[in-house]
């Protein structure tokens, strides 16, 4: 009898990962990914490996240990399309949409097949399925079939035409059974060829295999019990030289499930699997089931669309999922003091609100936990609980400002709601009347404080597009007649003079200045800055990002690189000034790049997030210090939506189109107290070859490393509040064992501090 198991009956367990909250070494990477979608599974040596939305999961059956692997560990990506264990090679293979193949016996030692991905003859190289025999790997792709020799890891052949069919048709499924290679060609049917055929590229060695009634074949697989195909009427097996429907699997299925001695099918929320003893397990889960494997005849592992991986053991269901955000969508992020707030994305490609957009994803390093902040889980009012598209973190108060694309603004501290504001509280809307239950009224596109403690908010398509919450808690709307007509407002920053800089999408910048009367916020004017001499001199009017650096200069990211306004004071006086373009290697800095976001680190250097990776440039932009792409680093994708720096730790966060990942930078905000000094590692143990980090300096402090007796060993300069030392003396020699001091003083000798640490050789 079919048994329905729903969410209320499931045994739920969140499996914890031991991701360290301790300080990372300089240059280390860390992934913050969601594993809520598990697409495909396989088993090797009593360990289940699963492709998830966050890369790769492994679950050791005997110990219950769950681990994650991403690009940091060497994966080619986190968007795998197929996974397979080849017993003959004793390796797991992972395929990707671009044709890349990863393989490993140990997931910490990954090898690569790049022949398909590098082949320019084929355009669509997606890998759909794998099969193997003792020394061959058969790869089903969107252009045909590729065969590898697993002994030497070299390609043997590629087949793009089968029987009398056109070339380059997609092979969606492949298996090997009783000396034949079996494939399913998309919308064409089932074909086979002898494994021993001297030339598999010869179309005539492939013959079509039909089912009774000529029903279409969707998938083929084999195990030790036989060969099976999935068709619309159900699951068929080859019995007595004929294809027969398995009676208890005669329904329509979306996926064929094969394990060494089991067969079954998946259909949306339902799984139906027959184990070797002939027992049918028929049950449902609260999320669509994408794949399943049987490990111990009665123990199953299932991958779902929204709830990660489940273990089914004697009718007990356990959810196996590592901590992570609700999804890998991250349009904007706010970070500080070990906290991460993620605004997933509250609008679509034409800036219309997404009614079903999730709340805020919140992480705290103190407990190493993720949570979703919305009206259901954490008390955010229902009228401002979805559609979050913008984020900003205030390091002075440790508060996060999260902006909804349609429902206003919330202020959070330690993941707890402090305040929420809608049009009922004074925020402007697109058109009256104020209706906080609507999903398109109050689109907050930017938020920033000014030097007087006022909070400025820009709003897209609103009338007016700018409002300010003064220190008395009251909202004031800047009169609409001060702005040009038909504004499409993006992000917002304020400068040291209280000017509010707003992106006017595809029309340059709007700057609201109080004209020397900051106490009267209504007595100001709006300046328009665009391309052209004496008009602002932007490289192009399509502006994407803004940032204020530590010198008070305004950096502007456009679709044609970056530019800088060095004179915000004149703008505060109502005068238009022209921007200047930083020059690197005799060319405008990133002149052909779309700069989506800009972050300033503790050393006043700039991190630039682009459609082609991220760049760290010098304080003035005349030097590129680092460049990260998906090819040369663990960066998840080249398109980076946002970049933010945790001023306290120096960790740099990249919100990519595939998820969130970070890099441990070498610059932090300058310290103000000597008790902020931290040296790590401490002690420096034998065999350590990394950098020694001294944190707690004021900006650009001189840091002198001395012996305990006062002999100078090395002098270095801090980046912001962090100095990095390679453990060598003035002559380049590794220092000996002993106690050392880090003597810190500001540029003018102020803020003197001492850090003490030991070296053991």
XYZ file of C-alpha atoms in Angstrom:
761
model
C 0.000 0.000 0.000
C 1.305 3.433 -0.904
C 2.318 5.451 2.144
C 2.322 9.273 2.127
C 4.934 10.969 4.312
C 4.541 14.725 4.616
C 6.520 17.459 6.294
C 4.677 17.279 9.574
C 5.724 13.646 10.000
C 9.361 13.972 9.046
C 12.152 13.596 11.570
C 14.130 16.794 10.953
C 17.794 17.099 11.806
C 20.147 19.854 10.726
C 23.612 18.374 10.335
C 26.273 20.811 11.511
C 29.517 21.504 9.721
C 32.611 22.390 11.658
C 33.366 25.532 9.663
C 35.752 27.491 11.800
C 34.765 30.939 12.944
C 38.397 31.657 13.794
C 40.518 34.051 11.813
C 41.592 32.700 8.443
C 45.111 33.018 7.044
C 45.679 35.935 4.689
C 44.669 34.888 1.185
C 42.357 32.070 2.325
C 38.925 31.609 0.751
C 35.652 30.593 2.380
C 32.328 29.672 0.751
C 28.918 30.590 2.161
C 26.660 28.490 -0.007
C 23.212 26.962 0.022
C 22.857 23.205 -0.432
C 19.071 23.196 -0.485
C 18.930 21.695 -3.982
C 20.516 18.250 -4.419
C 20.448 17.232 -8.078
C 22.234 13.883 -8.394
C 23.840 11.237 -6.160
C 26.281 8.345 -6.307
C 28.072 6.102 -3.798
C 31.730 5.200 -3.360
C 33.250 3.222 -0.482
C 30.302 3.699 1.864
C 30.182 7.427 1.190
C 27.343 9.142 -0.638
C 28.457 11.963 -2.944
C 25.852 14.442 -4.127
C 25.855 17.392 -6.522
C 24.113 20.265 -4.791
C 23.397 23.923 -5.435
C 26.521 24.666 -3.366
C 28.913 22.262 -5.099
C 29.509 18.770 -3.719
C 28.283 17.051 -0.548
C 29.736 13.890 0.952
C 28.039 11.828 3.654
C 29.916 8.962 5.324
C 27.416 6.226 6.083
C 29.298 4.736 9.025
C 30.200 7.948 10.886
C 27.374 10.262 9.815
C 29.938 12.924 8.796
C 28.677 15.484 6.301
C 31.191 17.598 4.358
C 31.006 20.193 1.608
C 33.331 20.945 -1.296
C 33.320 23.908 -3.650
C 35.756 25.763 -5.884
C 37.972 26.382 -2.849
C 38.652 22.642 -2.672
C 39.314 22.487 -6.411
C 35.939 21.870 -8.036
C 35.574 23.450 -11.450
C 32.249 24.964 -10.363
C 29.229 24.543 -8.137
C 26.751 23.875 -10.936
C 27.434 20.223 -11.763
C 25.007 18.470 -14.116
C 25.926 14.777 -13.665
C 27.820 12.537 -11.235
C 28.973 8.916 -11.530
C 31.136 6.403 -9.677
C 33.262 4.298 -12.032
C 34.150 1.132 -10.141
C 36.839 0.091 -12.633
C 38.746 3.337 -12.182
C 37.660 3.708 -8.532
C 36.858 7.349 -9.212
C 33.907 9.702 -8.997
C 33.270 11.857 -12.078
C 31.382 15.189 -12.117
C 30.229 16.834 -15.336
C 29.293 20.464 -15.990
C 27.260 22.449 -18.493
C 30.418 23.801 -20.165
C 31.803 20.297 -20.801
C 34.336 20.316 -17.966
C 34.781 17.044 -16.030
C 36.221 16.703 -12.522
C 37.330 13.346 -11.148
C 38.672 12.069 -7.847
C 39.239 9.124 -5.590
C 39.724 11.555 -2.710
C 37.652 14.763 -3.062
C 40.598 16.762 -1.714
C 42.677 15.690 -4.728
C 40.711 16.571 -7.850
C 41.781 15.975 -11.434
C 40.252 17.392 -14.608
C 39.228 16.474 -18.143
C 39.135 19.726 -20.115
C 39.087 18.325 -23.645
C 35.353 18.854 -24.162
C 35.214 22.306 -22.600
C 38.193 23.473 -24.687
C 36.804 22.081 -27.945
C 35.681 24.987 -30.132
C 34.048 22.717 -32.731
C 30.993 22.134 -30.525
C 28.969 24.947 -29.002
C 26.567 23.236 -26.560
C 28.798 20.965 -24.471
C 26.551 20.173 -21.511
C 27.270 16.821 -19.884
C 24.073 14.888 -19.204
C 25.134 11.436 -17.996
C 28.016 9.003 -17.463
C 28.532 5.269 -17.747
C 31.641 3.119 -17.357
C 33.198 -0.292 -17.797
C 36.571 -1.464 -16.401
C 38.699 1.011 -18.378
C 36.325 3.277 -20.271
C 34.219 6.283 -19.330
C 31.259 7.071 -21.586
C 30.117 10.699 -21.475
C 26.679 11.708 -22.779
C 26.713 15.336 -23.965
C 24.475 17.730 -25.852
C 26.430 17.083 -29.048
C 26.883 13.311 -28.824
C 28.996 10.756 -26.960
C 32.624 11.027 -25.814
C 34.713 8.050 -24.673
C 37.706 8.299 -22.317
C 40.361 5.780 -21.356
C 40.345 5.862 -17.565
C 43.774 4.212 -17.359
C 45.563 7.182 -18.957
C 42.763 9.808 -18.693
C 42.891 10.497 -22.421
C 39.946 10.768 -24.830
C 39.492 7.780 -27.115
C 36.842 9.107 -29.501
C 33.849 11.366 -29.856
C 30.699 10.351 -31.724
C 28.385 13.025 -33.067
C 26.238 10.946 -35.450
C 24.293 7.727 -34.841
C 22.599 5.512 -37.428
C 20.712 7.641 -39.963
C 20.169 10.603 -37.649
C 21.525 14.121 -38.135
C 24.787 14.903 -36.362
C 25.179 16.708 -33.042
C 21.976 15.522 -31.401
C 21.912 15.492 -27.618
C 22.609 12.181 -25.903
C 20.648 12.419 -22.670
C 21.356 9.002 -21.136
C 23.998 6.274 -21.429
C 24.722 2.882 -19.876
C 26.777 -0.269 -20.574
C 25.185 -3.720 -20.436
C 26.268 -7.158 -21.699
C 28.858 -5.885 -24.170
C 26.796 -3.025 -25.579
C 26.757 0.738 -25.142
C 23.167 1.924 -24.825
C 22.231 5.573 -25.373
C 19.081 7.669 -25.530
C 19.085 10.439 -28.130
C 16.819 13.327 -27.231
C 13.431 13.135 -29.026
C 14.783 10.322 -31.194
C 14.965 7.068 -29.250
C 17.105 4.260 -27.840
C 20.248 3.043 -29.667
C 22.997 0.529 -28.989
C 26.412 -0.418 -30.369
C 28.920 -3.148 -29.437
C 31.577 -2.014 -26.980
C 34.084 -3.889 -29.134
C 33.140 -2.030 -32.337
C 36.400 -0.944 -34.012
C 34.996 2.477 -34.929
C 32.144 3.881 -32.871
C 32.177 6.990 -35.083
C 30.765 4.847 -37.899
C 26.995 5.582 -37.787
C 26.192 2.109 -39.105
C 27.417 0.326 -35.950
C 24.533 1.928 -34.059
C 21.122 0.311 -34.258
C 17.817 1.578 -32.924
C 15.960 -0.400 -30.268
C 12.192 0.056 -30.025
C 9.713 -0.683 -27.254
C 6.283 -2.296 -27.733
C 3.938 0.182 -29.344
C 6.926 2.292 -30.316
C 6.558 4.295 -27.103
C 9.212 7.010 -26.644
C 12.247 6.221 -24.497
C 13.431 8.906 -22.067
C 16.215 7.199 -20.084
C 18.265 3.994 -19.920
C 20.266 2.412 -17.065
C 21.561 -0.968 -15.983
C 22.588 -2.756 -12.796
C 23.553 -6.284 -11.767
C 19.944 -7.410 -12.184
C 19.316 -6.174 -15.733
C 18.764 -3.224 -18.044
C 15.870 -0.794 -17.712
C 14.370 2.101 -19.634
C 11.974 4.849 -18.639
C 9.093 5.688 -20.913
C 5.861 7.572 -20.441
C 3.889 4.410 -19.488
C 6.435 3.531 -16.787
C 9.665 1.583 -16.182
C 10.486 -1.281 -18.576
C 12.974 -4.133 -18.130
C 14.450 -6.571 -20.644
C 13.025 -10.017 -19.809
C 13.132 -13.128 -22.028
C 14.286 -11.137 -25.064
C 11.451 -8.624 -24.745
C 10.719 -5.298 -23.068
C 8.114 -5.561 -20.339
C 6.628 -2.953 -18.037
C 7.418 -3.605 -14.381
C 3.861 -3.945 -12.990
C 4.418 -1.983 -9.789
C 6.272 0.766 -11.688
C 3.747 1.291 -14.464
C 2.980 4.946 -13.639
C 4.565 7.860 -15.427
C 7.911 8.887 -13.905
C 10.288 11.821 -14.395
C 13.450 9.989 -13.340
C 14.757 6.426 -13.437
C 16.408 5.290 -10.186
C 19.047 2.573 -10.406
C 21.277 1.142 -7.685
C 23.321 -2.080 -7.840
C 20.325 -4.269 -6.978
C 17.348 -1.895 -6.963
C 15.142 -0.109 -9.489
C 12.527 2.589 -9.197
C 11.173 5.875 -10.409
C 10.663 9.429 -9.221
C 7.757 11.719 -10.034
C 7.608 15.173 -8.478
C 7.116 14.550 -4.716
C 6.889 10.757 -5.041
C 9.472 7.971 -4.979
C 8.674 4.343 -5.816
C 11.590 1.916 -5.405
C 11.730 -1.897 -5.425
C 14.598 -3.343 -3.372
C 16.316 -6.692 -4.064
C 13.902 -8.493 -1.747
C 11.032 -7.359 -3.922
C 9.683 -4.874 -1.373
C 8.120 -1.741 -2.895
C 8.801 1.469 -1.005
C 6.320 4.099 -2.174
C 6.355 7.423 -0.363
C 6.297 11.213 -0.739
C 8.428 14.110 0.457
C 7.498 17.790 0.849
C 9.797 18.847 -2.007
C 10.214 17.553 -5.572
C 12.643 14.604 -5.584
C 15.420 14.940 -8.168
C 17.449 11.766 -7.609
C 17.782 8.787 -5.274
C 20.141 5.905 -4.568
C 19.777 2.740 -2.509
C 22.804 1.914 -0.345
C 21.795 -0.932 1.965
C 18.750 -2.358 0.192
C 16.507 -0.718 2.803
C 18.350 2.599 3.224
C 17.821 5.277 0.592
C 19.256 8.744 0.009
C 17.173 11.263 -1.875
C 18.013 14.657 -3.359
C 15.286 17.296 -3.400
C 14.688 20.665 -5.029
C 14.286 22.769 -1.891
C 15.151 20.810 1.266
C 18.533 19.261 0.522
C 19.206 15.551 0.992
C 17.126 13.060 2.959
C 18.059 9.720 4.457
C 15.294 7.110 4.443
C 15.967 4.259 6.875
C 13.185 1.858 7.875
C 10.524 4.542 7.333
C 12.445 7.153 9.309
C 13.347 10.298 7.390
C 16.327 12.435 8.348
C 17.175 15.666 6.583
C 20.900 15.999 5.875
C 21.879 19.571 5.061
C 24.839 21.739 6.090
C 24.295 25.278 7.401
C 23.847 27.824 4.649
C 21.666 30.623 3.305
C 18.166 29.940 2.031
C 19.416 30.067 -1.562
C 22.464 31.224 -3.503
C 20.749 34.365 -4.712
C 22.648 37.385 -3.393
C 21.969 40.697 -5.054
C 23.460 42.793 -2.241
C 25.173 42.031 1.056
C 25.867 43.893 4.295
C 28.759 42.700 6.465
C 30.495 43.712 9.678
C 31.867 42.276 12.922
C 31.418 38.701 11.749
C 27.828 39.200 10.584
C 26.463 38.749 7.072
C 23.100 40.007 5.854
C 22.073 38.933 2.352
C 19.430 40.687 0.254
C 18.629 37.873 -2.225
C 16.934 39.905 -4.983
C 13.648 41.698 -4.811
C 13.184 42.658 -8.472
C 13.361 41.164 -11.942
C 15.299 42.248 -15.036
C 13.043 45.246 -15.624
C 13.097 46.310 -11.942
C 9.572 45.069 -11.203
C 9.069 43.646 -7.686
C 9.121 39.879 -7.218
C 6.124 39.089 -4.986
C 7.519 35.753 -3.753
C 11.044 37.008 -3.004
C 12.521 35.619 0.226
C 13.377 37.544 3.358
C 16.893 38.301 4.615
C 19.542 35.573 4.955
C 21.506 36.175 8.148
C 24.788 34.623 9.319
C 26.700 35.196 12.538
C 30.214 33.881 13.080
C 29.625 33.811 16.838
C 27.410 30.731 16.470
C 28.298 29.807 12.857
C 24.605 29.626 12.015
C 22.364 30.818 9.202
C 18.742 31.866 9.495
C 16.056 33.394 7.310
C 14.664 36.643 8.690
C 11.063 37.205 7.636
C 7.591 37.577 9.080
C 7.371 33.853 9.807
C 10.707 33.258 11.522
C 12.023 36.445 13.105
C 9.323 38.981 13.644
C 9.863 41.232 10.631
C 6.464 42.833 10.007
C 4.538 41.203 7.211
C 4.259 44.495 5.346
C 8.086 44.713 5.039
C 9.125 41.050 5.077
C 9.924 40.237 1.430
C 11.567 41.590 -1.677
C 14.890 42.634 -0.130
C 17.202 43.989 -2.807
C 19.613 46.372 -1.030
C 21.724 46.191 2.139
C 24.000 48.455 4.157
C 25.923 47.872 7.420
C 26.751 50.588 9.962
C 30.031 49.713 11.684
C 29.478 52.375 14.333
C 26.222 50.868 15.625
C 26.472 47.273 14.267
C 23.084 47.763 12.632
C 22.033 46.516 9.217
C 19.672 48.469 6.973
C 17.773 46.177 4.602
C 15.759 47.712 1.778
C 12.728 46.044 0.213
C 11.794 46.610 -3.425
C 8.197 47.466 -2.725
C 7.718 47.291 1.044
C 10.046 49.805 2.626
C 12.974 49.572 5.033
C 13.917 47.511 8.100
C 16.712 48.045 10.614
C 18.217 44.939 12.225
C 20.742 44.411 15.000
C 22.187 40.987 15.790
C 19.578 39.562 13.425
C 16.728 41.054 15.448
C 14.290 43.647 14.161
C 14.763 47.106 15.626
C 12.435 49.088 13.370
C 10.493 48.861 10.122
C 9.282 51.698 7.917
C 6.706 51.837 5.133
C 4.847 54.587 3.360
C 2.621 54.804 6.438
C 5.676 56.090 8.316
C 6.497 58.729 5.742
C 8.431 56.930 3.001
C 7.535 58.159 -0.505
C 5.665 55.877 -2.887
C 5.201 55.568 -6.640
C 1.674 56.944 -6.563
C -0.924 57.518 -3.870
C -2.664 56.246 -1.905
C -0.316 54.626 0.609
C -0.964 50.896 0.572
C 1.676 49.000 2.565
C 0.190 45.679 1.493
C 0.969 46.398 -2.144
C 4.086 44.937 -3.726
C 5.085 47.938 -5.811
C 4.594 51.060 -3.717
C 7.806 51.682 -1.777
C 10.878 50.544 -3.691
C 13.860 51.468 -1.526
C 16.896 51.521 -3.813
C 19.552 52.969 -1.479
C 20.220 53.870 2.151
C 23.073 55.752 3.826
C 23.716 57.878 6.967
C 25.192 61.371 6.851
C 27.752 62.933 9.238
C 24.945 64.407 11.365
C 23.327 61.018 12.022
C 20.441 61.411 9.568
C 19.476 58.352 7.503
C 18.917 59.055 3.803
C 16.819 56.784 1.620
C 16.472 56.824 -2.169
C 13.421 55.274 -3.837
C 12.916 54.067 -7.377
C 10.094 55.723 -9.375
C 8.780 57.362 -6.187
C 7.431 60.873 -5.916
C 9.662 62.278 -4.515
C 12.662 59.917 -4.928
C 14.477 60.982 -1.732
C 13.601 61.021 1.967
C 15.544 61.380 5.203
C 14.953 60.153 8.721
C 16.288 62.851 11.016
C 17.833 62.147 14.390
C 14.479 62.836 16.077
C 13.077 59.760 14.289
C 10.813 61.706 11.920
C 10.818 61.220 8.163
C 11.106 64.197 5.836
C 10.453 63.973 2.103
C 12.581 66.198 -0.125
C 10.122 68.115 -2.347
C 9.595 66.464 -5.702
C 9.854 69.739 -7.601
C 13.579 69.852 -6.860
C 14.204 66.797 -9.062
C 14.141 66.345 -12.831
C 11.151 64.466 -14.210
C 11.029 60.721 -14.920
C 13.738 59.528 -12.553
C 14.777 55.878 -12.244
C 16.779 55.886 -9.029
C 19.376 53.299 -7.993
C 21.877 53.218 -5.123
C 22.682 56.086 -2.761
C 25.668 57.275 -0.712
C 26.354 60.410 1.337
C 29.649 62.272 1.508
C 31.477 64.120 4.292
C 29.532 67.307 3.543
C 26.093 65.706 3.809
C 25.494 65.569 0.041
C 23.275 62.680 -1.049
C 24.586 61.068 -4.258
C 22.037 59.012 -6.213
C 22.359 56.887 -9.325
C 19.813 57.967 -11.931
C 19.804 54.774 -13.950
C 21.193 55.357 -17.478
C 21.024 59.119 -16.885
C 24.102 59.743 -14.741
C 24.000 61.008 -11.146
C 21.758 63.236 -9.073
C 23.315 64.963 -6.056
C 21.131 66.615 -3.443
C 23.082 69.240 -1.548
C 21.846 71.280 1.382
C 23.558 74.363 -0.064
C 25.328 75.200 3.175
C 22.222 74.940 5.382
C 22.298 71.365 6.737
C 19.813 72.229 9.476
C 17.187 72.973 6.835
C 17.032 69.871 4.664
C 14.346 71.382 2.465
C 16.491 74.356 1.504
C 18.699 72.450 -0.927
C 19.110 71.859 -4.619
C 19.745 68.960 -6.978
C 22.737 68.831 -9.313
C 22.842 66.570 -12.363
C 26.209 64.999 -13.229
C 26.583 63.342 -16.623
C 29.109 62.701 -19.369
C 30.673 65.702 -21.050
C 33.120 68.424 -19.999
C 31.699 70.828 -17.395
C 28.742 68.489 -16.901
C 30.458 65.968 -14.593
C 32.707 64.284 -17.163
C 31.423 60.761 -16.468
C 32.810 58.138 -18.889
C 29.202 57.223 -19.694
C 25.795 58.004 -18.203
C 25.129 54.362 -17.297
C 26.289 54.415 -13.647
C 26.194 51.173 -11.627
C 27.891 51.884 -8.271
C 29.093 54.488 -5.774
C 31.548 54.526 -2.851
C 33.056 57.105 -0.502
C 36.717 56.474 0.338
C 38.655 57.388 3.489
C 39.866 60.656 1.960
C 36.298 61.793 1.270
C 36.537 61.213 -2.492
C 33.526 59.783 -4.352
C 34.250 56.786 -6.588
C 31.787 56.037 -9.367
C 31.481 52.719 -11.191
C 30.013 52.770 -14.691
C 29.635 50.425 -17.652
C 32.913 51.934 -18.924
C 35.113 51.662 -15.857
C 35.530 53.966 -12.866
C 35.945 57.656 -12.240
C 36.504 59.803 -9.130
C 35.136 63.110 -7.865
C 37.938 64.702 -5.846
C 36.025 67.871 -4.901
C 32.736 67.039 -3.131
C 33.105 70.342 -1.235
C 32.457 72.393 -4.368
C 29.431 70.247 -5.094
C 28.177 70.952 -1.580
C 28.335 74.625 -2.536
C 26.153 74.012 -5.569
C 28.900 73.936 -8.212
C 29.231 71.193 -10.808
C 32.734 69.728 -10.986
C 34.196 67.188 -13.358
C 35.353 63.730 -12.359
C 38.830 62.332 -13.077
C 39.595 58.880 -14.413
C 42.334 56.841 -12.677
C 45.012 55.721 -15.126
C 46.632 52.284 -15.031
C 49.308 51.270 -17.553
C 48.573 54.404 -19.620
C 44.905 53.449 -19.988
C 41.765 54.511 -18.101
C 41.294 52.016 -15.267
C 38.970 49.165 -16.372
C 37.742 51.328 -19.230
C 35.806 48.464 -20.859
C 34.434 46.868 -17.682
C 31.010 47.080 -16.065
C 31.698 48.014 -12.434
C 28.757 46.727 -10.404
C 30.016 47.595 -6.913
C 32.915 49.288 -5.112
C 34.172 48.617 -1.574
C 36.927 50.422 0.317
C 39.163 48.354 2.609
C 41.041 49.422 5.726
C 44.026 50.545 3.650
C 41.801 52.820 1.507
C 42.317 50.480 -1.439
C 39.352 49.751 -3.679
C 37.733 46.423 -4.461
C 35.887 46.634 -7.791
C 33.201 44.060 -8.623
C 32.678 43.678 -12.371
C 31.110 41.380 -14.930
C 34.630 39.995 -15.464
C 35.661 39.196 -11.901
C 36.938 41.420 -9.098
C 39.920 43.742 -8.864
C 41.807 45.178 -5.921
C 43.363 48.492 -6.911
C 45.617 50.866 -5.032
C 44.410 53.856 -3.046
C 44.555 56.120 -6.096
C 43.630 53.466 -8.656
C 46.929 53.590 -10.521
C 47.883 49.987 -9.715
C 46.028 46.669 -9.949
C 47.113 44.650 -6.922
C 44.892 41.570 -7.355
C 42.537 40.261 -9.996
C 40.248 37.283 -9.354
C 38.237 35.452 -11.994
C 36.513 32.088 -12.032
C 39.474 30.735 -14.031
C 42.365 31.889 -11.831
C 40.772 31.619 -8.373
C 37.945 29.958 -6.430
C 35.627 32.849 -7.383
C 32.308 31.165 -8.182
C 31.446 33.234 -11.262
C 32.884 36.159 -13.168
C 29.769 38.276 -12.735
C 29.956 39.789 -9.247
C 26.903 41.736 -8.077
C 28.386 43.191 -4.899
C 31.588 43.347 -2.867
C 31.849 44.265 0.805
C 34.684 44.306 3.355
C 34.265 43.418 7.020
C 36.218 46.302 8.544
C 36.847 44.348 11.749
C 38.348 41.220 10.165
C 39.421 42.274 6.666
C 37.387 39.459 5.117
C 36.214 40.487 1.632
C 32.844 39.111 0.490
C 31.882 38.618 -3.151
C 28.198 38.257 -4.031
C 28.401 36.434 -7.363
C 25.574 35.335 -9.612
C 26.143 31.771 -8.345
C 26.486 32.488 -4.631
C 28.522 34.056 -1.846
C 32.247 33.499 -1.295
C 34.939 35.419 0.585
C 38.669 36.123 0.497
C 40.713 36.941 3.590
C 42.222 40.326 2.865
C 45.202 41.911 4.577
C 43.623 45.233 5.580
C 41.287 46.129 8.446
C 39.972 49.330 9.945
C 42.463 51.097 12.191
C 42.213 50.377 15.902
C 41.798 53.013 18.593
C 42.753 51.001 21.708
C 45.848 48.963 22.511
C 43.710 46.098 23.754
C 42.637 45.608 20.135
C 46.126 44.286 19.187
C 46.088 40.671 18.000
C 48.968 38.610 16.612
C 48.173 35.287 14.940
C 49.127 32.591 14.751
C 50.522 32.763 18.273
C 52.632 30.831 18.876
C 54.097 30.390 15.407
C 54.646 26.622 15.404
C 57.254 24.516 13.580
C 56.445 24.000 9.928
C 54.301 27.124 9.615
C 55.125 28.826 6.305
C 52.337 31.385 6.011
C 52.200 35.053 6.937
C 52.074 36.315 10.512
C 49.311 38.882 10.931
C 49.451 41.794 13.364
C 46.042 43.366 13.731
C 45.114 46.422 15.773
C 47.257 49.143 14.245
C 45.883 52.523 13.316
C 45.780 53.375 9.624
C 49.201 53.114 7.932
C 50.989 52.602 11.239
C 54.659 51.685 11.355
C 55.063 48.234 12.903
C 58.491 47.277 14.209
C 59.215 43.632 14.975
C 61.877 43.331 17.689
C 63.358 40.687 19.933
C 62.436 40.759 23.607
C 65.744 42.590 24.213
C 64.805 45.337 21.748
C 66.875 44.358 18.680
C 65.095 45.397 15.463
C 64.148 42.417 13.289
C 61.927 44.007 10.628
C 59.829 47.110 10.009
C 56.611 46.993 7.990
C 53.684 49.292 7.238
C 50.091 48.406 8.056
C 47.293 48.302 5.488
C 44.577 50.021 7.456
C 44.696 48.264 10.802
C 46.535 45.115 9.667
C 50.228 44.432 9.091
C 51.463 41.237 7.433
C 54.924 39.814 8.159
C 56.532 36.842 6.414
C 58.539 35.790 9.492
C 61.875 36.891 8.053
C 64.420 39.418 9.266
C 65.955 42.400 7.456
C 68.212 40.071 5.466
C 65.462 37.686 4.361
C 66.324 34.907 6.813
C 63.651 33.095 8.867
C 63.778 34.313 12.468
C 64.849 31.940 15.216
C 62.772 30.608 18.081
C 62.032 33.160 20.762
C 59.729 35.835 22.129
C 59.103 38.798 19.835
C 57.371 42.154 20.149
C 55.289 44.052 17.597
C 55.749 47.757 18.374
C 52.989 49.809 16.739
C 52.830 53.564 16.325
C 50.813 55.890 14.092
C 52.339 57.993 11.328
C 52.969 60.789 13.830
C 54.023 58.530 16.679
C 50.551 58.427 18.253
C 48.567 55.374 19.472
C 51.630 53.407 20.559
C 50.800 49.751 21.274
C 52.698 46.513 21.858
C 51.826 42.987 20.787
C 53.752 40.009 22.170
C 54.116 36.616 20.508
C 56.415 33.606 20.292
C 58.077 31.694 17.454
C 58.932 27.999 17.786
C 61.252 26.518 15.168
